[in-house]
mmCIF file of C-alpha atoms in Angstrom:
data_model
loop_
_atom_site.group_PDB
_atom_site.id
_atom_site.type_symbol
_atom_site.label_atom_id
_atom_site.label_comp_id
_atom_site.label_asym_id
_atom_site.label_seq_id
_atom_site.Cartn_x
_atom_site.Cartn_y
_atom_site.Cartn_z
ATOM 1 C CA MET H 939 -44.908 107.950 -31.913
ATOM 2 C CA ASN H 940 -41.673 108.225 -29.641
ATOM 3 C CA ASP H 941 -38.910 106.331 -31.245
ATOM 4 C CA PHE H 942 -39.072 102.725 -29.449
ATOM 5 C CA VAL H 943 -36.436 101.667 -26.924
ATOM 6 C CA THR H 944 -37.181 98.144 -26.589
ATOM 7 C CA VAL H 945 -38.274 94.428 -28.020
ATOM 8 C CA ARG H 946 -40.164 92.415 -25.436
ATOM 9 C CA PRO H 947 -41.621 89.167 -25.113
ATOM 10 C CA ALA H 948 -45.550 89.556 -25.233
ATOM 11 C CA VAL H 949 -48.653 87.904 -22.928
ATOM 12 C CA LEU H 950 -50.319 85.981 -25.152
ATOM 13 C CA GLY H 951 -53.787 88.142 -23.327
ATOM 14 C CA ASP H 952 -52.022 91.071 -24.506
ATOM 15 C CA PRO H 953 -55.026 93.704 -26.631
ATOM 16 C CA ARG H 954 -52.389 94.722 -28.863
ATOM 17 C CA ILE H 955 -51.436 92.081 -30.464
ATOM 18 C CA PRO H 956 -55.094 91.390 -32.219
ATOM 19 C CA ALA H 957 -54.500 94.895 -33.670
ATOM 20 C CA LEU H 958 -51.170 94.481 -34.889
ATOM 21 C CA VAL H 959 -51.518 90.586 -36.630
ATOM 22 C CA ALA H 960 -55.273 92.244 -38.126
ATOM 23 C CA ALA H 961 -53.501 94.834 -39.329
ATOM 24 C CA TYR H 962 -50.217 92.411 -40.875
ATOM 25 C CA HIS H 963 -52.996 90.059 -42.380
ATOM 26 C CA LEU H 964 -55.772 93.191 -44.288
ATOM 27 C CA SER H 965 -52.173 94.558 -45.566
ATOM 28 C CA THR H 966 -50.817 91.103 -46.829
ATOM 29 C CA GLU H 967 -54.597 90.430 -48.645
ATOM 30 C CA ALA H 968 -54.589 93.533 -50.075
ATOM 31 C CA GLU H 969 -51.462 93.046 -51.659
ATOM 32 C CA LYS H 970 -52.548 89.854 -52.612
ATOM 33 C CA GLY H 971 -55.133 91.034 -54.256
ATOM 34 C CA ALA H 972 -58.145 89.893 -51.840
ATOM 35 C CA PRO H 973 -58.490 93.327 -50.081
ATOM 36 C CA ALA H 974 -61.027 92.479 -46.368
ATOM 37 C CA ASP H 975 -62.188 95.179 -45.223
ATOM 38 C CA SER H 976 -61.983 93.998 -41.334
ATOM 39 C CA PRO H 977 -60.227 90.808 -39.849
ATOM 40 C CA ALA H 978 -63.958 88.959 -39.676
ATOM 41 C CA GLU H 979 -63.361 88.755 -43.912
ATOM 42 C CA LEU H 980 -59.873 87.092 -43.467
ATOM 43 C CA PRO H 981 -59.174 83.728 -44.235
ATOM 44 C CA SER H 982 -60.515 81.744 -41.763
ATOM 45 C CA ALA H 983 -56.966 80.640 -40.136
ATOM 46 C CA TYR H 984 -56.338 84.692 -40.357
ATOM 47 C CA ARG H 985 -58.966 85.350 -38.547
ATOM 48 C CA ALA H 986 -58.501 83.037 -35.759
ATOM 49 C CA GLU H 987 -54.733 84.504 -34.877
ATOM 50 C CA VAL H 988 -56.989 87.718 -33.959
ATOM 51 C CA LEU H 989 -59.492 86.332 -32.671
ATOM 52 C CA ASP H 990 -57.589 84.178 -30.533
ATOM 53 C CA PRO H 991 -53.797 84.904 -30.196
ATOM 54 C CA GLU H 992 -53.548 82.686 -26.930
ATOM 55 C CA ALA H 993 -54.908 79.473 -29.171
ATOM 56 C CA ALA H 994 -52.994 80.579 -32.313
ATOM 57 C CA PHE H 995 -49.967 80.855 -30.659
ATOM 58 C CA ALA H 996 -50.017 78.608 -28.361
ATOM 59 C CA GLY H 997 -46.234 77.548 -27.639
ATOM 60 C CA ASP H 998 -44.916 80.023 -29.774
ATOM 61 C CA THR H 999 -43.267 83.394 -29.400
ATOM 62 C CA VAL H 1000 -44.496 86.743 -29.909
ATOM 63 C CA LEU H 1001 -42.034 89.805 -29.103
ATOM 64 C CA LEU H 1002 -43.512 93.249 -29.416
ATOM 65 C CA ALA H 1003 -41.600 95.677 -30.226
ATOM 66 C CA VAL H 1004 -42.575 99.065 -27.265
ATOM 67 C CA ASP H 1005 -41.853 103.001 -27.884
ATOM 68 C CA GLY H 1006 -40.835 105.274 -24.165
ATOM 69 C CA GLU H 1007 -44.831 105.216 -23.897
ATOM 70 C CA ASP H 1008 -44.888 101.405 -24.026
ATOM 71 C CA THR H 1009 -46.890 102.073 -27.420
ATOM 72 C CA ALA H 1010 -46.502 98.862 -29.524
ATOM 73 C CA ALA H 1011 -45.071 99.877 -32.440
ATOM 74 C CA GLY H 1012 -44.403 96.208 -34.383
ATOM 75 C CA VAL H 1013 -45.265 92.516 -33.985
ATOM 76 C CA VAL H 1014 -43.179 89.137 -34.979
ATOM 77 C CA VAL H 1015 -43.445 85.618 -33.605
ATOM 78 C CA LEU H 1016 -40.946 83.077 -33.997
ATOM 79 C CA THR H 1017 -43.188 79.680 -33.631
ATOM 80 C CA ALA H 1018 -42.050 76.347 -31.595
ATOM 81 C CA PRO H 1019 -40.451 74.038 -33.835
ATOM 82 C CA ARG H 1020 -42.075 72.165 -35.665
ATOM 83 C CA ALA H 1021 -42.047 68.733 -37.674
ATOM 84 C CA HIS H 1022 -39.216 69.563 -39.651
ATOM 85 C CA GLY H 1023 -36.970 70.590 -36.697
ATOM 86 C CA ALA H 1024 -36.841 74.225 -37.342
ATOM 87 C CA PRO H 1025 -38.984 76.755 -35.912
ATOM 88 C CA GLU H 1026 -40.402 80.492 -38.472
ATOM 89 C CA ILE H 1027 -39.994 83.826 -37.795
ATOM 90 C CA LYS H 1028 -43.428 85.118 -38.983
ATOM 91 C CA ARG H 1029 -46.158 87.658 -39.115
ATOM 92 C CA LEU H 1030 -43.507 90.770 -38.849
ATOM 93 C CA TRP H 1031 -44.859 93.150 -38.582
ATOM 94 C CA VAL H 1032 -44.208 97.508 -38.118
ATOM 95 C CA ASP H 1033 -47.363 100.194 -37.572
ATOM 96 C CA PRO H 1034 -46.350 102.683 -40.592
ATOM 97 C CA ALA H 1035 -46.514 105.628 -37.395
ATOM 98 C CA ALA H 1036 -42.924 103.572 -36.377
ATOM 99 C CA ARG H 1037 -41.086 102.389 -39.668
ATOM 100 C CA GLY H 1038 -38.193 103.984 -40.371
ATOM 101 C CA ARG H 1039 -36.622 103.518 -36.997
ATOM 102 C CA GLY H 1040 -34.615 100.484 -37.554
ATOM 103 C CA ALA H 1041 -37.927 98.453 -35.691
ATOM 104 C CA ALA H 1042 -38.466 95.968 -37.960
ATOM 105 C CA ALA H 1043 -34.300 95.370 -37.308
ATOM 106 C CA ALA H 1044 -35.051 94.867 -33.617
ATOM 107 C CA LEU H 1045 -37.675 92.890 -34.138
ATOM 108 C CA MET H 1046 -35.859 90.558 -36.427
ATOM 109 C CA ASP H 1047 -32.617 90.100 -33.839
ATOM 110 C CA GLY H 1048 -34.883 89.695 -30.594
ATOM 111 C CA ALA H 1049 -36.360 87.049 -32.782
ATOM 112 C CA LEU H 1050 -33.544 84.986 -33.655
ATOM 113 C CA ARG H 1051 -31.733 85.535 -30.456
ATOM 114 C CA HIS H 1052 -34.540 83.964 -28.717
ATOM 115 C CA ALA H 1053 -34.205 81.196 -31.157
ATOM 116 C CA GLU H 1054 -30.218 80.837 -30.861
ATOM 117 C CA ALA H 1055 -31.476 80.623 -26.961
ATOM 118 C CA ALA H 1056 -33.512 77.700 -27.177
ATOM 119 C CA GLY H 1057 -30.572 75.971 -28.764
ATOM 120 C CA ALA H 1058 -32.386 76.281 -32.130
ATOM 121 C CA ARG H 1059 -29.980 74.857 -35.597
ATOM 122 C CA SER H 1060 -31.332 77.315 -37.304
ATOM 123 C CA VAL H 1061 -34.481 79.962 -38.461
ATOM 124 C CA ARG H 1062 -36.827 79.151 -41.681
ATOM 125 C CA LEU H 1063 -39.082 82.318 -42.767
ATOM 126 C CA SER H 1064 -41.362 82.810 -46.086
ATOM 127 C CA VAL H 1065 -41.783 86.564 -48.036
ATOM 128 C CA TRP H 1066 -43.553 87.996 -50.912
ATOM 129 C CA LEU H 1067 -41.600 88.825 -53.609
ATOM 130 C CA TRP H 1068 -42.652 91.872 -53.751
ATOM 131 C CA ARG H 1069 -42.022 92.894 -50.229
ATOM 132 C CA GLU H 1070 -38.971 94.414 -51.479
ATOM 133 C CA HIS H 1071 -37.615 95.390 -48.120
ATOM 134 C CA ALA H 1072 -37.958 93.080 -45.956
ATOM 135 C CA LEU H 1073 -36.525 90.859 -48.433
ATOM 136 C CA ALA H 1074 -33.321 93.258 -47.659
ATOM 137 C CA LEU H 1075 -33.626 92.840 -44.489
ATOM 138 C CA TYR H 1076 -33.368 89.575 -44.440
ATOM 139 C CA ARG H 1077 -30.317 88.552 -46.644
ATOM 140 C CA ARG H 1078 -28.358 91.680 -44.416
ATOM 141 C CA LEU H 1079 -29.326 89.274 -41.849
ATOM 142 C CA GLY H 1080 -27.512 86.046 -43.385
ATOM 143 C CA PHE H 1081 -30.794 84.632 -44.691
ATOM 144 C CA GLU H 1082 -30.479 81.933 -47.826
ATOM 145 C CA THR H 1083 -33.267 80.726 -50.023
ATOM 146 C CA VAL H 1084 -33.941 77.144 -50.259
ATOM 147 C CA HIS H 1085 -35.981 74.931 -51.272
ATOM 148 C CA PRO H 1086 -39.540 75.950 -50.939
ATOM 149 C CA TRP H 1087 -41.913 73.455 -48.380
ATOM 150 C CA ASP H 1088 -44.931 76.209 -49.982
ATOM 151 C CA ASP H 1089 -45.108 76.413 -53.138
ATOM 152 C CA ARG H 1090 -47.270 79.368 -53.480
ATOM 153 C CA PRO H 1091 -46.358 81.221 -56.611
ATOM 154 C CA GLY H 1092 -44.381 84.802 -55.560
ATOM 155 C CA LEU H 1093 -43.572 83.073 -52.499
ATOM 156 C CA LEU H 1094 -40.449 82.558 -51.226
ATOM 157 C CA CYS H 1095 -38.608 80.863 -48.510
ATOM 158 C CA LEU H 1096 -35.402 81.606 -46.650
ATOM 159 C CA GLU H 1097 -33.162 79.883 -44.110
ATOM 160 C CA LYS H 1098 -30.482 80.825 -41.761
ATOM 161 C CA VAL H 1099 -28.306 78.456 -40.524
ATOM 162 C CA LEU H 1100 -27.595 79.546 -37.315
ATOM 163 C CA ASP H 1101 -24.290 79.034 -34.505
ATOM 164 C CA PRO H 1102 -25.315 78.153 -30.746
ATOM 165 C CA THR H 1103 -22.351 77.667 -29.734
ATOM 166 C CA SER H 1104 -20.453 80.919 -29.799
ATOM 167 C CA SER H 1105 -22.204 84.277 -28.665
ATOM 168 C CA VAL H 1106 -22.480 87.788 -30.355
ATOM 169 C CA GLU H 1107 -22.201 91.029 -27.170
ATOM 170 C CA ARG H 1108 -21.764 94.843 -27.415
ATOM 171 C CA LEU H 1109 -18.610 95.788 -25.523
ATOM 172 C CA ASP H 1110 -19.095 98.994 -23.460
ATOM 173 C CA PRO H 1111 -15.979 100.825 -22.497
ATOM 174 C CA ALA H 1112 -15.103 99.115 -19.698
ATOM 175 C CA ARG H 1113 -15.426 95.812 -20.914
ATOM 176 C CA ILE H 1114 -13.263 97.268 -23.989
ATOM 177 C CA ARG H 1115 -10.294 98.341 -20.843
ATOM 178 C CA ALA H 1116 -11.034 94.702 -19.766
ATOM 179 C CA HIS H 1117 -10.142 92.655 -22.981
ATOM 180 C CA ALA H 1118 -8.047 94.873 -24.264
ATOM 181 C CA ALA H 1119 -4.565 93.773 -23.245
ATOM 182 C CA ASP H 1120 -5.791 89.780 -23.771
ATOM 183 C CA GLY H 1121 -8.686 88.950 -25.873
ATOM 184 C CA LEU H 1122 -8.881 91.675 -27.847
ATOM 185 C CA ALA H 1123 -4.691 92.809 -28.194
ATOM 186 C CA ALA H 1124 -4.300 88.655 -29.385
ATOM 187 C CA LEU H 1125 -7.223 88.943 -31.972
ATOM 188 C CA LEU H 1126 -6.056 92.077 -33.226
ATOM 189 C CA VAL H 1127 -1.465 90.527 -33.550
ATOM 190 C CA ASP H 1128 -3.387 87.108 -34.934
ATOM 191 C CA ALA H 1129 -5.024 88.849 -37.886
ATOM 192 C CA VAL H 1130 -2.385 91.097 -38.821
ATOM 193 C CA ASP H 1131 0.291 88.621 -38.604
ATOM 194 C CA GLY H 1132 -2.218 86.466 -41.011
ATOM 195 C CA GLY H 1133 -1.809 89.133 -43.541
ATOM 196 C CA ALA H 1134 -4.932 91.064 -42.720
ATOM 197 C CA SER H 1135 -4.733 95.188 -44.040
ATOM 198 C CA LEU H 1136 -5.999 96.767 -41.022
ATOM 199 C CA GLY H 1137 -3.434 99.664 -41.035
ATOM 200 C CA PHE H 1138 -0.757 97.655 -39.070
ATOM 201 C CA LEU H 1139 2.288 95.697 -40.275
ATOM 202 C CA ALA H 1140 3.632 92.126 -38.963
ATOM 203 C CA PRO H 1141 5.096 91.358 -36.606
ATOM 204 C CA LEU H 1142 3.064 93.544 -34.217
ATOM 205 C CA ASP H 1143 3.333 94.256 -30.703
ATOM 206 C CA PRO H 1144 1.235 93.227 -28.005
ATOM 207 C CA ALA H 1145 1.447 95.882 -26.415
ATOM 208 C CA GLU H 1146 1.065 98.365 -29.527
ATOM 209 C CA ALA H 1147 -2.493 96.197 -30.022
ATOM 210 C CA ALA H 1148 -3.435 96.197 -26.933
ATOM 211 C CA SER H 1149 -3.333 100.894 -26.982
ATOM 212 C CA TRP H 1150 -5.108 100.793 -29.841
ATOM 213 C CA TRP H 1151 -8.014 99.298 -28.044
ATOM 214 C CA ARG H 1152 -7.795 101.567 -25.357
ATOM 215 C CA GLU H 1153 -8.169 104.472 -28.215
ATOM 216 C CA VAL H 1154 -10.706 102.041 -28.761
ATOM 217 C CA ALA H 1155 -12.872 102.130 -25.597
ATOM 218 C CA ASP H 1156 -11.918 106.537 -25.482
ATOM 219 C CA GLU H 1157 -14.138 106.386 -28.551
ATOM 220 C CA ALA H 1158 -16.810 104.323 -27.401
ATOM 221 C CA GLU H 1159 -16.856 106.235 -24.612
ATOM 222 C CA ARG H 1160 -17.318 109.420 -26.600
ATOM 223 C CA GLY H 1161 -20.259 108.332 -28.204
ATOM 224 C CA VAL H 1162 -17.955 107.724 -31.977
ATOM 225 C CA ARG H 1163 -17.526 103.979 -32.187
ATOM 226 C CA GLU H 1164 -19.037 100.764 -30.913
ATOM 227 C CA VAL H 1165 -17.773 97.436 -30.731
ATOM 228 C CA TRP H 1166 -19.124 93.791 -30.766
ATOM 229 C CA ALA H 1167 -17.501 90.925 -29.576
ATOM 230 C CA ALA H 1168 -17.700 87.068 -30.753
ATOM 231 C CA TYR H 1169 -16.723 84.858 -27.407
ATOM 232 C CA GLY H 1170 -16.154 80.476 -27.466
ATOM 233 C CA THR H 1171 -18.096 78.094 -25.111
ATOM 234 C CA GLY H 1172 -15.035 78.920 -23.493
ATOM 235 C CA GLY H 1173 -15.364 82.528 -23.262
ATOM 236 C CA GLU H 1174 -12.911 83.458 -25.639
ATOM 237 C CA ILE H 1175 -13.125 86.266 -27.960
ATOM 238 C CA LEU H 1176 -12.655 84.459 -31.484
ATOM 239 C CA GLY H 1177 -13.694 87.731 -32.978
ATOM 240 C CA ALA H 1178 -14.915 91.799 -33.147
ATOM 241 C CA VAL H 1179 -16.126 94.725 -35.277
ATOM 242 C CA THR H 1180 -16.641 98.029 -35.247
ATOM 243 C CA LEU H 1181 -19.345 100.443 -35.746
ATOM 244 C CA VAL H 1182 -18.020 104.197 -36.443
ATOM 245 C CA ARG H 1183 -20.060 107.288 -36.035
ATOM 246 C CA THR H 1184 -19.118 110.753 -38.144
ATOM 247 C CA ASP H 1185 -19.985 113.428 -35.466
ATOM 248 C CA LYS H 1186 -20.439 116.139 -38.368
ATOM 249 C CA PRO H 1187 -24.038 117.124 -38.835
ATOM 250 C CA ASN H 1188 -24.189 116.176 -42.251
ATOM 251 C CA GLY H 1189 -23.208 112.698 -42.133
ATOM 252 C CA ARG H 1190 -25.191 111.583 -39.194
ATOM 253 C CA HIS H 1191 -27.210 108.890 -41.433
ATOM 254 C CA ARG H 1192 -23.793 107.125 -42.056
ATOM 255 C CA GLY H 1193 -21.711 105.074 -40.424
ATOM 256 C CA GLU H 1194 -18.595 103.305 -41.197
ATOM 257 C CA ILE H 1195 -18.421 99.437 -40.878
ATOM 258 C CA ALA H 1196 -13.633 99.152 -39.356
ATOM 259 C CA ARG H 1197 -12.229 96.361 -38.052
ATOM 260 C CA LEU H 1198 -13.987 93.447 -38.716
ATOM 261 C CA ILE H 1199 -11.755 90.818 -37.676
ATOM 262 C CA VAL H 1200 -11.761 86.597 -36.921
ATOM 263 C CA HIS H 1201 -9.250 84.747 -35.181
ATOM 264 C CA ARG H 1202 -7.469 82.346 -37.758
ATOM 265 C CA ALA H 1203 -9.237 79.184 -35.412
ATOM 266 C CA ALA H 1204 -12.354 80.657 -36.085
ATOM 267 C CA ARG H 1205 -12.964 81.294 -39.555
ATOM 268 C CA GLY H 1206 -15.051 78.853 -42.184
ATOM 269 C CA GLN H 1207 -18.129 79.069 -39.547
ATOM 270 C CA GLY H 1208 -19.834 82.082 -40.804
ATOM 271 C CA LEU H 1209 -19.176 84.099 -37.691
ATOM 272 C CA GLY H 1210 -17.472 86.871 -39.916
ATOM 273 C CA ALA H 1211 -20.953 87.423 -41.651
ATOM 274 C CA ARG H 1212 -22.679 87.315 -38.386
ATOM 275 C CA LEU H 1213 -20.484 90.333 -36.684
ATOM 276 C CA LEU H 1214 -21.681 92.386 -39.471
ATOM 277 C CA ALA H 1215 -25.070 91.318 -39.661
ATOM 278 C CA THR H 1216 -24.765 92.076 -35.707
ATOM 279 C CA ALA H 1217 -23.698 96.088 -37.059
ATOM 280 C CA GLU H 1218 -25.941 96.429 -39.977
ATOM 281 C CA SER H 1219 -28.863 95.031 -37.813
ATOM 282 C CA HIS H 1220 -27.831 97.139 -34.714
ATOM 283 C CA ALA H 1221 -26.798 100.313 -37.390
ATOM 284 C CA ALA H 1222 -30.925 100.207 -38.895
ATOM 285 C CA ALA H 1223 -32.203 100.253 -35.872
ATOM 286 C CA GLN H 1224 -30.329 103.728 -34.602
ATOM 287 C CA GLY H 1225 -31.795 105.398 -38.151
ATOM 288 C CA LEU H 1226 -28.749 104.933 -40.201
ATOM 289 C CA THR H 1227 -29.491 104.392 -43.567
ATOM 290 C CA LEU H 1228 -26.057 104.245 -45.626
ATOM 291 C CA LEU H 1229 -23.355 102.183 -44.038
ATOM 292 C CA ILE H 1230 -19.385 102.450 -46.003
ATOM 293 C CA LEU H 1231 -16.102 100.471 -45.453
ATOM 294 C CA ASP H 1232 -12.584 99.859 -47.722
ATOM 295 C CA THR H 1233 -10.910 96.988 -47.872
ATOM 296 C CA GLN H 1234 -7.962 95.147 -49.247
ATOM 297 C CA THR H 1235 -8.642 94.547 -53.024
ATOM 298 C CA ASP H 1236 -9.158 90.780 -53.680
ATOM 299 C CA SER H 1237 -8.658 90.010 -50.063
ATOM 300 C CA PRO H 1238 -11.556 87.462 -48.985
ATOM 301 C CA ALA H 1239 -13.157 89.728 -47.072
ATOM 302 C CA GLU H 1240 -14.740 90.705 -50.649
ATOM 303 C CA GLY H 1241 -16.617 87.879 -51.316
ATOM 304 C CA LEU H 1242 -17.942 88.397 -47.961
ATOM 305 C CA TYR H 1243 -19.684 92.273 -48.117
ATOM 306 C CA ARG H 1244 -20.467 90.955 -51.570
ATOM 307 C CA LYS H 1245 -21.918 88.115 -50.457
ATOM 308 C CA ALA H 1246 -24.109 90.064 -48.016
ATOM 309 C CA GLY H 1247 -24.978 92.717 -49.875
ATOM 310 C CA TRP H 1248 -22.451 95.387 -49.948
ATOM 311 C CA THR H 1249 -21.913 97.167 -53.899
ATOM 312 C CA PRO H 1250 -18.118 98.400 -54.889
ATOM 313 C CA ALA H 1251 -18.028 102.124 -55.486
ATOM 314 C CA GLY H 1252 -14.435 101.675 -56.481
ATOM 315 C CA THR H 1253 -10.749 100.626 -56.699
ATOM 316 C CA ILE H 1254 -7.930 103.309 -55.278
ATOM 317 C CA PRO H 1255 -4.489 101.825 -56.145
ATOM 318 C CA ASP H 1256 -1.714 101.409 -54.358
ATOM 319 C CA PHE H 1257 -3.845 102.799 -51.066
ATOM 320 C CA ALA H 1258 -1.810 101.146 -48.044
ATOM 321 C CA ALA H 1259 0.971 99.201 -47.255
ATOM 322 C CA ASP H 1260 -0.071 95.426 -46.173
ATOM 323 C CA PRO H 1261 1.503 94.098 -43.521
ATOM 324 C CA MET H 1262 4.588 93.268 -44.771
ATOM 325 C CA GLY H 1263 4.813 96.682 -46.023
ATOM 326 C CA THR H 1264 3.864 96.513 -49.906
ATOM 327 C CA LEU H 1265 1.286 98.687 -51.070
ATOM 328 C CA ARG H 1266 -1.854 97.329 -52.266
ATOM 329 C CA PRO H 1267 -5.214 99.065 -53.834
ATOM 330 C CA THR H 1268 -8.757 99.110 -51.542
ATOM 331 C CA THR H 1269 -11.592 98.782 -52.788
ATOM 332 C CA LEU H 1270 -14.612 101.238 -51.468
ATOM 333 C CA TYR H 1271 -18.063 99.860 -51.002
ATOM 334 C CA TYR H 1272 -21.375 100.876 -49.506
ATOM 335 C CA LYS H 1273 -24.399 99.785 -48.363
ATOM 336 C CA ARG H 1274 -28.199 101.656 -47.883
ATOM 337 C CA LEU H 1275 -29.899 100.241 -45.360
ATOM 338 C CA PRO H 1276 -33.742 99.668 -45.406
#
C-alpha cells in the first residue's frame, strides 16, 4: 500500500466502509475478551453498522483516508450533534498495513476540521485505556478527561474544546512573503517586546522582523521549514508556529518546533495549544517519530509543553539572552510521536 495522500468525506454506500468498520469491531471485541469470527457474530448494534452503514451513520460524517491508488487506509466517524450538543468522534480505524504513516492523525485532523466548520464548540470521544497509542494521539490533540457518559470499566471519556472564532492555516512561501512586512512582523515584534525569548533583543525593529520572515519563506521554499498561522475573524494574524526539518540523513525521523508565538491580545484562549497540536499532527502525518524544542526555563511556555505531553531532557544555564539582554537558562524538551 502506498502512503496515503488525502482524507475525504465518504459516500455511505462505498463498499469499503463496511470492511473497515467490521475490522474495527472485530479487533475491539477481541481486545475486550469476546472474540468474534465474523461480523455476523458481533453484538447487534455493531453488526448493524457493518450491514447497513447508510442507516447506522445517517446524518453523520464518515471520513476515509486513501492512498495514491485510492485504496482505503482508514476510517473515522464524526457523529451529528446529539442531545448533549457535542458531536462525537468514533470508529477510528487504520488498516494494519497502513499504520505508521500518519493516517490516524490525518483522520483526526479531518474530523476536527469538519466539527469546527459545522460550528461545534467541542468534540467528545471515548477510548479504551489499553489503546495507549490512540490515547497518546488524543492527548496530543488537546483532548482532556471529562466526567464519563459511559461507565463501562476501562473506558475513558474525553472532550476537546474547539475555537470556531479563529482558523489555523498552513502558509506556503508566497503567503509568508505576503505577510512578512505586516501581520507576521507585527506578531514577532509584539512577542519580543513583550518579553518572549525568540532570538531577538527588544525593541525589535519591524524591518528586522520582516527580514527574518522572508528568510523563513526561503527555508519553506527549500522544504526545511513549514509555517502555520492562526487568523482571527477579521483576518488578523494572532499566532504562528514553525516546524524545522533536518537534511541530515541520520535525522530525517525528527523535527524541531520553533517560534511558537501568540499575540499578547489573544493569549489565554488555548491558541498556543492549538498551533502546537497542528504542527505535531502534521509531523506525525509526515512520518516523523520524534520532535524537539527548547524554551526559556520557567517561562509560561513550559506549562504549555508539559501539559501537551512533552518531556524535559535537561537545562542549560546562561544559554541565551532574553529580550532585555540578561542571560537566561533554557530547557530542552522532546516528544515521541505515535
